[in-house]
């Protein structure tokens, strides 16, 4: 299937899904709407992780840190009486602001060291949230009274907007010159540098973009749960979830995270929603499946990759 | 005339689609030191890798002590009496000198014989004995080379093959290593080596083979090759 | 010491390049002057520091001291991508084609960011070496020789004034090798300067108007190949010094 054909099909499927999402609140009940909301959240986070880790190859084990920052920023903005959309913007803004210096620092590290540094950042975030009691109320967390919060529909559509935005961002990056440079960095960073790619700048930009989304998502999530504390904001399980969802769906692709998120969330509903403690174990099993049987993720099953090399080029001895 | 200990005939080796040896011939008699010299790309290392079993031979034959060992798996070769000192002083950096030597006698199950072998290596290389409990990574380049050679001696081989023993060593250590090689010969061992430093290698060798781009170019005694200006010029493509 | 000035007809000048790795001197005060529009050779025995020199000049190794002047700018300490954008490119001894990118993507990423016609240029280059139909093939699916050729084309995308070639023909079959050298000659005719590391002396003799010999981190000779070939010091560097025949 040629690239253009694929893209057209993708657009049709996308259009159908978007229509469904927009109309859904009219027909489904609150429970299902919440479920969809959570699916959107996972999609948005997955695409953000995809942007830095899938495309650039810098695997982050701590991106939930930006989610946590956004959650607290959003919660505080709301408690100070500002409108919800400002909370979302602030969440995104603070995350971006932090991502710039953090990016420059952590992106010097290669491979496992980067992953662990990001993990460390997540823990640092949690500790600060716990200790900065004046602002965050420490372990007890912040509770938001209902009148500060927008309706479920608003939250639903905002989260959907973030999921859509994240996906479109990944799609754009994928086709852009910027995305090409990111992939070159993933393949061979030194060689990319040698052919003129400013690897530092590119990596930091990708990192910041990948932080902005979780920042916004965190703020929206707080509005949904009306409560935030260090454990839920900097939840390590969320890190794992981001990673497994993307790998399961297909890292570095546009539809992979969507497929992965939808599949994992549905499986969860059907199989282990009753046993929240089993969530991490289930993710572990999925990870094993990916590593052993599906290194390219679900996407690799659905996609035909025909990269045939002509048998012998003229001028080349066989 | 005695049968050669090692006999290589019409050896052809290719790496994938690229052929590097085009019918190389070489003989080593027991008790000799034989050197393979030649400019870059001559295929010198490939010849000995073929003997050891690290590369596949497409055509030709390799015989050791009357046995055909062409394409014999590399892990069998040491048990036949042929050991190898690879290029670049490959030693286990975290293990002690003694343990490194023991690794060389991996095939020797008799602990007493292993200890005897270790002792005899220490006799040969007192410097190694001094450093016997130090991690190999802390040794100087020359000492590491001694260790690599010592390790190759652990199975009491008939033929020791060395790949560029002087590479990366200071002149002092080059002298030392080459002295040790002479001593090995006086003990009745046979040595086959590839050397970048052709002059020093030929000084040391009974005979030598000069290869160029996968072909035999010159074969003679060490002395005669040393005196032959054409051999020297071959390095810059002029002979 | 005279003021270090690079003559106008020299595109690259280096003075006193020194690089040490943990006690080992890989480069000891290397001086090098590459004349514009030439194909200059860089030869020397294994371990003499040739690749280290390329690493330093191209910016991949920023730990050297000395001075490097490229096209009138001092580039020591610049990052590699800046040096490349300035017009100095280099290839690697072992192919570093991006494996999961297509051949076309491999080339386009090396072109100018704002160049709309990068894809066209890339296809044109592929055409010249009869690889046009491989444009959509992933880098990893090419033969090694084709990879090296693509890597060579890659650095041409930014139209560099000086190209450092590190054994470009190593591991390449004879037909492709000829294609490669023909392209080098052709580009040189159009004004591109080359500095080439090669072990094949025939190629050096054939192609290079000027040759530098590096041994143990030092330049020990410079000149046309005919004079190099008979230079005692050079012969000794390659062959070694025999103790019996006395010091040179």
XYZ file of N, CA, C and O in Angstrom, chain B residues 18 40 175 196-200 202-203 226 231-232 235-237, chain C residues 46 171 199 201 225 229 234-235 238-245:
128
model
N 33.780 -9.816 -1.002
C 35.112 -9.285 -1.257
C 36.174 -10.346 -0.974
O 36.325 -10.811 0.156
N 49.367 -2.795 4.260
C 47.974 -2.850 4.656
C 47.114 -3.491 3.580
O 47.332 -3.253 2.408
N 61.370 -4.584 22.372
C 62.614 -5.351 22.573
C 62.365 -6.523 23.518
O 62.772 -7.659 23.246
N 53.535 -5.880 11.882
C 53.521 -4.595 11.213
C 54.965 -4.094 11.079
O 55.382 -3.564 10.068
N 55.713 -4.316 12.161
C 57.091 -3.859 12.197
C 57.947 -4.906 11.488
O 58.572 -5.772 12.110
N 57.960 -4.817 10.173
C 58.590 -5.867 9.367
C 60.066 -6.035 9.691
O 60.580 -7.149 9.783
N 60.764 -4.914 9.865
C 62.210 -4.989 10.092
C 62.537 -5.839 11.317
O 63.342 -6.773 11.260
N 61.896 -5.510 12.434
C 62.190 -6.250 13.661
C 61.759 -7.702 13.562
O 62.428 -8.605 14.054
N 61.606 -9.584 10.876
C 62.509 -10.354 10.020
C 63.845 -10.610 10.702
O 64.464 -11.651 10.506
N 64.272 -9.660 11.518
C 65.496 -9.857 12.307
C 65.390 -11.109 13.140
O 66.350 -11.836 13.346
N 65.276 -9.047 4.662
C 65.656 -7.782 5.284
C 66.553 -6.978 4.369
O 66.488 -5.753 4.288
N 61.469 -5.567 -1.190
C 60.482 -5.871 -0.157
C 60.054 -4.570 0.529
O 58.884 -4.300 0.744
N 61.060 -3.762 0.841
C 60.800 -2.472 1.481
C 59.890 -1.613 0.604
O 58.927 -1.020 1.058
N 55.907 -1.837 0.209
C 54.981 -1.175 1.123
C 54.381 0.079 0.525
O 53.301 0.506 0.892
N 55.125 0.693 -0.376
C 54.580 1.905 -0.981
C 54.212 1.662 -2.429
O 54.194 2.557 -3.246
N 53.935 0.411 -2.722
C 53.444 0.069 -4.045
C 54.457 0.283 -5.141
O 54.113 0.693 -6.240
N 49.489 1.861 10.043
C 48.395 1.717 11.000
C 48.732 2.358 12.323
O 49.833 2.232 12.812
N 36.361 -2.193 1.373
C 35.221 -3.105 1.417
C 34.273 -2.958 0.251
O 33.196 -3.560 0.227
N 45.024 3.422 1.746
C 46.146 2.508 1.881
C 46.590 1.996 0.523
O 47.692 1.501 0.375
N 48.200 2.331 -2.565
C 49.191 3.298 -3.075
C 48.995 3.613 -4.545
O 49.355 4.697 -5.004
N 53.879 11.974 -4.851
C 54.051 10.588 -4.463
C 55.399 10.021 -4.885
O 56.012 9.234 -4.178
N 57.762 8.106 -2.251
C 58.025 6.678 -2.364
C 59.483 6.335 -2.123
O 59.808 5.244 -1.679
N 60.181 7.635 5.168
C 58.855 7.066 4.940
C 58.938 5.543 4.870
O 58.142 4.824 5.473
N 59.933 5.060 4.131
C 60.102 3.605 4.017
C 60.292 2.993 5.395
O 59.762 1.935 5.709
N 57.091 2.676 7.444
C 56.240 1.543 7.069
C 56.894 0.215 7.385
O 56.247 -0.727 7.823
N 58.185 0.138 7.128
C 58.845 -1.158 7.211
C 59.386 -1.434 8.601
O 59.556 -2.570 8.997
N 59.676 -0.394 9.321
C 60.269 -0.585 10.628
C 61.762 -0.354 10.541
O 62.344 -0.316 9.465
N 62.356 -0.204 11.705
C 63.796 0.044 11.718
C 64.515 -1.185 12.213
O 64.214 -1.702 13.285
N 65.460 -1.650 11.421
C 66.206 -2.824 11.826
C 67.391 -2.394 12.676
O 68.093 -1.460 12.335
N 67.624 -3.096 13.779
C 68.726 -2.712 14.650
C 70.065 -3.040 14.011
O 71.058 -2.379 14.243
N 70.060 -4.079 13.173
C 71.326 -4.499 12.576
C 71.837 -3.463 11.596
O 73.019 -3.226 11.482
N 70.921 -2.820 10.868
C 71.356 -1.914 9.825
C 71.621 -0.514 10.332
O 71.854 0.403 9.594
